[in-house]
PDB file of C-alpha atoms in Angstrom:
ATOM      1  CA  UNK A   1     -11.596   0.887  13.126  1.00  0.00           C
ATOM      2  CA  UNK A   2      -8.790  -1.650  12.015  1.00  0.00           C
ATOM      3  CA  UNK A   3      -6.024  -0.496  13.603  1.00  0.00           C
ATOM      4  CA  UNK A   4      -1.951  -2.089  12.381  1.00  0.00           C
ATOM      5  CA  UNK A   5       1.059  -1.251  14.517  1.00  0.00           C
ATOM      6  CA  UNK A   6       4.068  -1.396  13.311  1.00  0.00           C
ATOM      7  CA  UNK A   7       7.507  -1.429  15.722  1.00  0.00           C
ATOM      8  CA  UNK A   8       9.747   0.172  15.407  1.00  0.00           C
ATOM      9  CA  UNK A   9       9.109   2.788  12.778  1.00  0.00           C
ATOM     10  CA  UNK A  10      12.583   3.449  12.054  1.00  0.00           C
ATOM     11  CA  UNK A  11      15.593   0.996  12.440  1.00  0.00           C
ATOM     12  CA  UNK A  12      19.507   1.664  11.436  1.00  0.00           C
ATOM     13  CA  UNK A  13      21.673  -0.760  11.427  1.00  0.00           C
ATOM     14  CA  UNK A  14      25.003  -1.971   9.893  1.00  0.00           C
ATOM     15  CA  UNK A  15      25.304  -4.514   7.606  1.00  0.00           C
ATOM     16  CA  UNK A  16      25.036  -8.026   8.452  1.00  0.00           C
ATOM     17  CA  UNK A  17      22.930  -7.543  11.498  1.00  0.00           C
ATOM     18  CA  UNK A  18      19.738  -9.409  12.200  1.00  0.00           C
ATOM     19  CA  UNK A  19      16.684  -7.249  13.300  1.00  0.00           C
ATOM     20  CA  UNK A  20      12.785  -8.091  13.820  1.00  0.00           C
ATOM     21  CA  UNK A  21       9.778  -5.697  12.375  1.00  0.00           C
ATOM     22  CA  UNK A  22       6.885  -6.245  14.361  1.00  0.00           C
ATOM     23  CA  UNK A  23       2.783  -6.010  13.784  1.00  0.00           C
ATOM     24  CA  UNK A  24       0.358  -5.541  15.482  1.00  0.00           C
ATOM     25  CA  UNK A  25      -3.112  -5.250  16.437  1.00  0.00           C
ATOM     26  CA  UNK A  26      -6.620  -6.229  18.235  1.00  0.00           C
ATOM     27  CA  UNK A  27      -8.248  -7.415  15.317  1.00  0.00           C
ATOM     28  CA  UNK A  28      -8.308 -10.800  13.334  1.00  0.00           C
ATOM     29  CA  UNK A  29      -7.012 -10.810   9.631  1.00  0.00           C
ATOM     30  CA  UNK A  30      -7.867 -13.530   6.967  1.00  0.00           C
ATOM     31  CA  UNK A  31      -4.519 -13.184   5.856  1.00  0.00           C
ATOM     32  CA  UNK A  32      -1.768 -11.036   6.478  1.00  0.00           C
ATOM     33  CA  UNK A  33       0.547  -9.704   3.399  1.00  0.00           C
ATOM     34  CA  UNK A  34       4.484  -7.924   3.766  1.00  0.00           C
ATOM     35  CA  UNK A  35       5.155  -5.491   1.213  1.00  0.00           C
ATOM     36  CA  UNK A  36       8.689  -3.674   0.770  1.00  0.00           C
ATOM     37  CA  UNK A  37       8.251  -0.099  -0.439  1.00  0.00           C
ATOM     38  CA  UNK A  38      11.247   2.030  -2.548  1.00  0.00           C
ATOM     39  CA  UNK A  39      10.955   5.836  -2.577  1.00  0.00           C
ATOM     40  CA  UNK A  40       8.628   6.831  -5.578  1.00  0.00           C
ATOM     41  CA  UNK A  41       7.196   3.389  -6.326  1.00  0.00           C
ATOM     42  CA  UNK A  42       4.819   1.214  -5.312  1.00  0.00           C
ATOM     43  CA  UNK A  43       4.593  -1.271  -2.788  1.00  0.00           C
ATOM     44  CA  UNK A  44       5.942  -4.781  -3.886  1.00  0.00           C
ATOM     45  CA  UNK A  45       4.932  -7.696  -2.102  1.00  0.00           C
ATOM     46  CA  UNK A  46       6.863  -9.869  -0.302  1.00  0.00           C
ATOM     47  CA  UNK A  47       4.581 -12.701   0.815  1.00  0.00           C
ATOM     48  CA  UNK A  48       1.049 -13.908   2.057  1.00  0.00           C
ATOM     49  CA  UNK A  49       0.234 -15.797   5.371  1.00  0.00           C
ATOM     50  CA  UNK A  50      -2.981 -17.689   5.641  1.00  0.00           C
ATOM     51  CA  UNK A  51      -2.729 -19.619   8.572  1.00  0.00           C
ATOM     52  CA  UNK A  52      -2.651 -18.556  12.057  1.00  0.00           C
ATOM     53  CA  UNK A  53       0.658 -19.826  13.281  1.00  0.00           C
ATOM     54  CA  UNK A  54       2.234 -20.280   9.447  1.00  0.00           C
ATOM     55  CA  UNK A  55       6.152 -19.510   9.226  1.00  0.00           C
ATOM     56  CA  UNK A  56       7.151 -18.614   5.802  1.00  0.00           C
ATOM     57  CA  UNK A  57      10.745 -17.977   4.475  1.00  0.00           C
ATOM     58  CA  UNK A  58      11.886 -16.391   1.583  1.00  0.00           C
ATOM     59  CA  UNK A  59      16.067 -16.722   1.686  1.00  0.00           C
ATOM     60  CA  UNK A  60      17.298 -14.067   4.595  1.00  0.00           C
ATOM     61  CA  UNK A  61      13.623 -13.411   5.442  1.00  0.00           C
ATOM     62  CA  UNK A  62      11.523 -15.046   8.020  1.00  0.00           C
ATOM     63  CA  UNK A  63       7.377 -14.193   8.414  1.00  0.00           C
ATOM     64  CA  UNK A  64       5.275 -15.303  10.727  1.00  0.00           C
ATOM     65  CA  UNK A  65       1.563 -15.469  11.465  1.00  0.00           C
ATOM     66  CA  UNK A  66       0.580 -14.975  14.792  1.00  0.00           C
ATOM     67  CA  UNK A  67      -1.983 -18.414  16.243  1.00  0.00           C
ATOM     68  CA  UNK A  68      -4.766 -15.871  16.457  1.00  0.00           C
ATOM     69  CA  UNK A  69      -4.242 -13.914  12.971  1.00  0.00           C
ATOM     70  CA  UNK A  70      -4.020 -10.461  15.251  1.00  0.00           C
ATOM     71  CA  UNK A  71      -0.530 -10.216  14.792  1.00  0.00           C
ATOM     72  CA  UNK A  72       2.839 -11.342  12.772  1.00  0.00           C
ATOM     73  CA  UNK A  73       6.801 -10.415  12.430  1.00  0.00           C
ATOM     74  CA  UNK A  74       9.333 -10.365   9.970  1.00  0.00           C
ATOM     75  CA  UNK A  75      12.649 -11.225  10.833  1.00  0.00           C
ATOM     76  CA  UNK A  76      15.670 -10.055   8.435  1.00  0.00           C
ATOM     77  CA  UNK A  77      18.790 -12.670   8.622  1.00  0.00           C
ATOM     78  CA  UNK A  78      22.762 -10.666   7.768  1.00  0.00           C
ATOM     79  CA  UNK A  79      20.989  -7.445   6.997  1.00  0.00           C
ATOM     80  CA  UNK A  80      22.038  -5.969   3.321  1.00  0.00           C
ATOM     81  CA  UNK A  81      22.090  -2.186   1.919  1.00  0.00           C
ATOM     82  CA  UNK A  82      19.968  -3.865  -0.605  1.00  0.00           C
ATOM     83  CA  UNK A  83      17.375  -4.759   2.255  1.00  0.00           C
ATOM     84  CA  UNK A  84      16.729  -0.792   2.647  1.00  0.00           C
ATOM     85  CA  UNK A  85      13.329   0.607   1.763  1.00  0.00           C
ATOM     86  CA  UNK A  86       9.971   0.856   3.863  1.00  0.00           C
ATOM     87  CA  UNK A  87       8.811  -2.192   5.412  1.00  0.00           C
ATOM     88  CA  UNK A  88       4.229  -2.624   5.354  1.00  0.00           C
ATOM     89  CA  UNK A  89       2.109  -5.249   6.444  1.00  0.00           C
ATOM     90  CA  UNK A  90      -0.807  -5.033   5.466  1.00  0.00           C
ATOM     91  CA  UNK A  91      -4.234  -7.129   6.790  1.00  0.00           C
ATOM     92  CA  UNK A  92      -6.631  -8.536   4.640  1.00  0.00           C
ATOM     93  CA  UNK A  93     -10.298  -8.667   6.125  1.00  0.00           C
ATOM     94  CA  UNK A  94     -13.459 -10.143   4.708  1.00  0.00           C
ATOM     95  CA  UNK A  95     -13.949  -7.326   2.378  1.00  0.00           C
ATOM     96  CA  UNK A  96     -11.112  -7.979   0.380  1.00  0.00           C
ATOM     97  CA  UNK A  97      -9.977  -4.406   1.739  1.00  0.00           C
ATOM     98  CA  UNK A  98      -6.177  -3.953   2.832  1.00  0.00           C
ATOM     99  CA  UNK A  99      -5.617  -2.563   5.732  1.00  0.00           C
ATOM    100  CA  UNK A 100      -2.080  -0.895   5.712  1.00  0.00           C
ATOM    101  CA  UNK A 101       0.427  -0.851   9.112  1.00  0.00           C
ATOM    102  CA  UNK A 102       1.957   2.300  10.166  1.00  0.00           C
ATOM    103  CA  UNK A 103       5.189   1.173   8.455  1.00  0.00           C
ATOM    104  CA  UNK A 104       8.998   0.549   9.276  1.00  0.00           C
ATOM    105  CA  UNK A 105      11.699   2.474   7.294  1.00  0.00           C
ATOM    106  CA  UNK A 106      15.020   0.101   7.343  1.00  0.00           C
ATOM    107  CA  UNK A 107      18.073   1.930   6.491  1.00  0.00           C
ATOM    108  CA  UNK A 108      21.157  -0.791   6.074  1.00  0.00           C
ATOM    109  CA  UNK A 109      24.926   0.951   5.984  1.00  0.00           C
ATOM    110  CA  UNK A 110      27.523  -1.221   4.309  1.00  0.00           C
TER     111      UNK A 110
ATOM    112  CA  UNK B   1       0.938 -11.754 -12.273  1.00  0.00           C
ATOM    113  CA  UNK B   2      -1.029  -8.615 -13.419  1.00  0.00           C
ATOM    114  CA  UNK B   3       0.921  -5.409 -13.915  1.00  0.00           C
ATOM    115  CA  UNK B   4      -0.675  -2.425 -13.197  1.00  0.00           C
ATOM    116  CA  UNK B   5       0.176   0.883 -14.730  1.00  0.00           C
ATOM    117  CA  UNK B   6      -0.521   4.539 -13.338  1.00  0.00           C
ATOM    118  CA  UNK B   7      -0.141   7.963 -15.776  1.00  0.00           C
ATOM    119  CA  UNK B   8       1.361  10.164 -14.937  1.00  0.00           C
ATOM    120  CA  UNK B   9       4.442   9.641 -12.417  1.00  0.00           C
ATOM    121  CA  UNK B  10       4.852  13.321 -11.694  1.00  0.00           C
ATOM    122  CA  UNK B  11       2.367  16.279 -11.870  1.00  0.00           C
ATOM    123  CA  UNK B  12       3.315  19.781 -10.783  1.00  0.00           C
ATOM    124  CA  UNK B  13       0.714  22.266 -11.495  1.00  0.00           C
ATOM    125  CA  UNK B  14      -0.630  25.790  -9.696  1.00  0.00           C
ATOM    126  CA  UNK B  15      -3.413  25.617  -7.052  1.00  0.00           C
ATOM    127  CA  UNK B  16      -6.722  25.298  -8.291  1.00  0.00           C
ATOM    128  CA  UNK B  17      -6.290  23.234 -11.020  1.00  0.00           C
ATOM    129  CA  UNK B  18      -8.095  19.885 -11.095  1.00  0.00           C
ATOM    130  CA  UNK B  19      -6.038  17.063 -12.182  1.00  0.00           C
ATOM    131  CA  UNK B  20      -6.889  13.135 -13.531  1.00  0.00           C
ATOM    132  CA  UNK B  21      -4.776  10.291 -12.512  1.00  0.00           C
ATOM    133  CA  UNK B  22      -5.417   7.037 -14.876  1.00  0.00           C
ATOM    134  CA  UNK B  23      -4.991   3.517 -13.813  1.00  0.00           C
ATOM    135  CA  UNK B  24      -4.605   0.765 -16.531  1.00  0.00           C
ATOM    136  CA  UNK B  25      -4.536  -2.923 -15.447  1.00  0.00           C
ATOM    137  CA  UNK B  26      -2.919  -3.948 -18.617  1.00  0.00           C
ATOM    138  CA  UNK B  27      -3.621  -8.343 -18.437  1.00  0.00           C
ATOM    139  CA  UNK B  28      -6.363  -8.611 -15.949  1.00  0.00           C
ATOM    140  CA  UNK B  29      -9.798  -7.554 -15.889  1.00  0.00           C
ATOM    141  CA  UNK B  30     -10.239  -5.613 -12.805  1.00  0.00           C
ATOM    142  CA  UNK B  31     -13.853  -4.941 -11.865  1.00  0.00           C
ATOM    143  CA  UNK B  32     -12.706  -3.178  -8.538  1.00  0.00           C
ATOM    144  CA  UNK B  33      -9.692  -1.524  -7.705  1.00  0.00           C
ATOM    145  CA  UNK B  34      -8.530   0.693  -5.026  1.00  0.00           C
ATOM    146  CA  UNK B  35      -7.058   4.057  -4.623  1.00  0.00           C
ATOM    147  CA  UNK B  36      -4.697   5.022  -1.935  1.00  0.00           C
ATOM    148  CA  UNK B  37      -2.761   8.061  -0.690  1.00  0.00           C
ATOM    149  CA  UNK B  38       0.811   7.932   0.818  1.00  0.00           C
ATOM    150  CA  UNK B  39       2.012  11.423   2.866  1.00  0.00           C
ATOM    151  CA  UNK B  40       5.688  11.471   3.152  1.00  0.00           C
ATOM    152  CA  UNK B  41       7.153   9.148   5.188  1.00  0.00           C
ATOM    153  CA  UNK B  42       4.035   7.993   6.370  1.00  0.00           C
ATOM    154  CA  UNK B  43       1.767   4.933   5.075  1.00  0.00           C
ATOM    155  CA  UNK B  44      -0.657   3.960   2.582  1.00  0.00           C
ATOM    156  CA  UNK B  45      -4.730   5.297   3.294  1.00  0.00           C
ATOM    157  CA  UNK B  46      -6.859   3.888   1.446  1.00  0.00           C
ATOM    158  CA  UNK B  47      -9.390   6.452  -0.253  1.00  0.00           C
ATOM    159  CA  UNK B  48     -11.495   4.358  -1.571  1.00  0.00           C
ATOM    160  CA  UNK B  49     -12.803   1.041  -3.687  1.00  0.00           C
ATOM    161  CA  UNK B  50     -13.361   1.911  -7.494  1.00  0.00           C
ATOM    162  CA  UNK B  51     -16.111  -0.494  -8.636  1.00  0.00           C
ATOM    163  CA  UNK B  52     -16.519  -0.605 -12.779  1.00  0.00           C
ATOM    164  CA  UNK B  53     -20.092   0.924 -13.683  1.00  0.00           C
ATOM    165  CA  UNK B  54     -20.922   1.830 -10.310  1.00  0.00           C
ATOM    166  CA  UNK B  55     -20.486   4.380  -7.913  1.00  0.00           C
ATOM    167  CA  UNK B  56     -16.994   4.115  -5.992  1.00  0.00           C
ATOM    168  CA  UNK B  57     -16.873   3.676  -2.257  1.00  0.00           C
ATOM    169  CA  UNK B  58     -15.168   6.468  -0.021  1.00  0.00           C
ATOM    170  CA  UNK B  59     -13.385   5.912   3.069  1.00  0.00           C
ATOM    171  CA  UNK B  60     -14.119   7.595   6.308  1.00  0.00           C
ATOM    172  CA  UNK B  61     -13.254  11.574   5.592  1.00  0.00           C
ATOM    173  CA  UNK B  62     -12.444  11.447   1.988  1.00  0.00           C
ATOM    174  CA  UNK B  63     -14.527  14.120   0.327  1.00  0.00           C
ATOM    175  CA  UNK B  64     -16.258  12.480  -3.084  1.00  0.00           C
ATOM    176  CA  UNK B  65     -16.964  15.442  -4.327  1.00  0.00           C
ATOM    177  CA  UNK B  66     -13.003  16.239  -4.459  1.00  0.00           C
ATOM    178  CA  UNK B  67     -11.783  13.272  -5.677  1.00  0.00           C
ATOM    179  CA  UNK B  68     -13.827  11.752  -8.168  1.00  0.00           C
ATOM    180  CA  UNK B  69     -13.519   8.298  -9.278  1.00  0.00           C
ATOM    181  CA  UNK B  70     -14.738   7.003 -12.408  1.00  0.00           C
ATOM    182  CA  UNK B  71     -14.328   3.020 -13.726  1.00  0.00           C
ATOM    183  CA  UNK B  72     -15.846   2.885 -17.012  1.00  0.00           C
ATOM    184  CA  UNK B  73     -14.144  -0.149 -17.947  1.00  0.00           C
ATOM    185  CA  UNK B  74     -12.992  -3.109 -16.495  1.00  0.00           C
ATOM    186  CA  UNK B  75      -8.899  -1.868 -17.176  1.00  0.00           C
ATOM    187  CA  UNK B  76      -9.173   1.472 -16.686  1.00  0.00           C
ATOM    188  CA  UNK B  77     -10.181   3.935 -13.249  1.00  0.00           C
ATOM    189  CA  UNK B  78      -9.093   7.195 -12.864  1.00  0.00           C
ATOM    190  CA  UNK B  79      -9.167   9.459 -10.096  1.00  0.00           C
ATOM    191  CA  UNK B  80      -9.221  13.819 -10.656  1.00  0.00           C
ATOM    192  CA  UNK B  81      -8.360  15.766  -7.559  1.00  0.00           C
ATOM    193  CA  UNK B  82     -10.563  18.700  -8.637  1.00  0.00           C
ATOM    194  CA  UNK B  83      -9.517  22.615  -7.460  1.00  0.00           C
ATOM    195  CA  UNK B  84      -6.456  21.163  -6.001  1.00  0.00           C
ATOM    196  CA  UNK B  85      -4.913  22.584  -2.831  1.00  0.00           C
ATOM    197  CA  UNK B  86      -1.262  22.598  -0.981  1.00  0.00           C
ATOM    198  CA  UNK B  87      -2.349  20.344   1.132  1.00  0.00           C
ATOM    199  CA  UNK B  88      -3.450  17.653  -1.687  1.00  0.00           C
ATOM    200  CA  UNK B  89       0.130  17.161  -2.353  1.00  0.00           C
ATOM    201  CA  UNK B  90       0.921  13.679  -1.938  1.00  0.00           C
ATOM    202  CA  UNK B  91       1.882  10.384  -3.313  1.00  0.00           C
ATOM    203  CA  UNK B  92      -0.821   8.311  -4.762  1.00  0.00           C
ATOM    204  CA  UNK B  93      -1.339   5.143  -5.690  1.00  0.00           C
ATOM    205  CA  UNK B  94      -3.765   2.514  -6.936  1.00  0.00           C
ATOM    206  CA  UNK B  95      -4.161  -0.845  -7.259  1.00  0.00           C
ATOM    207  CA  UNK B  96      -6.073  -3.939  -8.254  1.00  0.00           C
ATOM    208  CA  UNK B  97      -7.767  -6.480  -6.081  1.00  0.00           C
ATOM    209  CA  UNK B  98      -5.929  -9.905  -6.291  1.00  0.00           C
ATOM    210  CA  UNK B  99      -9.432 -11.518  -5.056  1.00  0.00           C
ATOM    211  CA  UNK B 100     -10.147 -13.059  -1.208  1.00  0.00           C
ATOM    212  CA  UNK B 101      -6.422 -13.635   0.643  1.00  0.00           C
ATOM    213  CA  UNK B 102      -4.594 -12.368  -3.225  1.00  0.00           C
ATOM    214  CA  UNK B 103      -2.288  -9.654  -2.744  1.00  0.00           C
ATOM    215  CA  UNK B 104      -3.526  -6.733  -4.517  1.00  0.00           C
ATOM    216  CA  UNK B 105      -1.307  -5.467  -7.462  1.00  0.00           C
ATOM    217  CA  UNK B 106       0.308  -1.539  -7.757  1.00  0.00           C
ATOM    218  CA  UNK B 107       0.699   0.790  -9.813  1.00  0.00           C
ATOM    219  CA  UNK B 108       3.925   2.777  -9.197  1.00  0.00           C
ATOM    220  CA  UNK B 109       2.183   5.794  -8.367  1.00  0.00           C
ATOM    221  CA  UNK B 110       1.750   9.054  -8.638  1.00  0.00           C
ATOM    222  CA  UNK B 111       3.729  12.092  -7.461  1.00  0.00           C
ATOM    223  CA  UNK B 112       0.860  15.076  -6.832  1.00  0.00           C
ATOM    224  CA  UNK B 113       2.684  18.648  -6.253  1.00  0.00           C
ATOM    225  CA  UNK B 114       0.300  21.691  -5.896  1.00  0.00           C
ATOM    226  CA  UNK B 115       1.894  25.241  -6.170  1.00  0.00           C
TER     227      UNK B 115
END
């Protein structure tokens, strides 16, 4: 079984700090997607990395692919309240299946 | 990209009842898609993968027979939690395959309360 770890579950910080949401796991992904999650919605995703190694950036928010596709992290630049919400990565194997991390809540004070 | 739509947001009703959950991919013909359920404060399981005029596929420990999937069309699947329980109460949500290394695209889900 395709297992995703995510670390830490829950972070609380104050705004404008950085922090780092990790993933995890033993087994290789063709791709790994970050999705943001607000209470009662769906997920929304936040981006798609391909290549093992691949550093993507999308303005405060850094991703990265781990060299053997087991494993990436997403670093948050000058935390916001607006960051807030549930943090999933989510691994793509060869059956077009999604296989969902255990998740990190962010909560961001002003 | 495609928008997904899920009907209804919010169902309350008493235990036993069965209840059907639509999913509508409104621009994009979607000959799989995928349900998942979402226990509070936990993460997304998948259920299973909806496949238009065939049977769906069930994950692991997800009883067919209760949650029955039908994809008659290539925009619509639904999914009825029949003689729902307490413990069916959850979030769920579904979602259309984006195609190898495409994110998938959600529906905003579906808030499941059983009285």
């Amino acid at each position: 079984t395709q297992l995703l770890e995510q670390s830490p579950q829950f972070l609380s910080i104050q705004e404008g700090e950085n922090l780092t949401v990790y993933c995890n796991s033993s087994s290789v992904f063709s791709s790994l997607q970050w999705y943001r999650q607000e209470p009662g919605e769906g997920p929304v995703l936040l981006v798609t990395v391909v290549t093992g190694g691949e550093v993507k950036k999308l303005k405060r928010l850094t991703f990265q692919f781990g060299d053997a596709r087991k494993d990436s992290s997403l670093h948050i630049t000058a935390a916001q309240p607006g960051d807030t919400g549930l943090y999933l990565c989510a691994g793509a194997s060869w059956t077009d299946k999604l296989i969902f991390g255990t998740g990190t809540r962010l909560q961001v004070f002003p | 990209g495609a928008v997904v739509s899920q009907h209804p947001s919010r169902v309350i009703c008493k235990s036993g009842t069965s209840v059907k959950i639509e999913c509508r991919s409104l621009d994009f013909q979607a000959t799989t898609m995928f349900w998942y359920r979402q226990f509070p404060k936990q993460s997304l399981m998948l259920m299973a993968t909806s496949n238009e005029g065939s049977k769906a596929t069930y994950e692991q420990g997800v009883e067919k027979d209760k949650f029955l999937i039908n994809h008659a069309s290539l925009t619509l699947s639904t999914l009825t939690v029949t003689s729902a329980h307490p413990e069916d109460s959850s979030f769920y949500i579904c979602s259309t395959q984006g195609g190898r290394d495409q994110p998938q695209h959600f529906g905003d889900g579906t808030r499941l309360s059983i009285l």
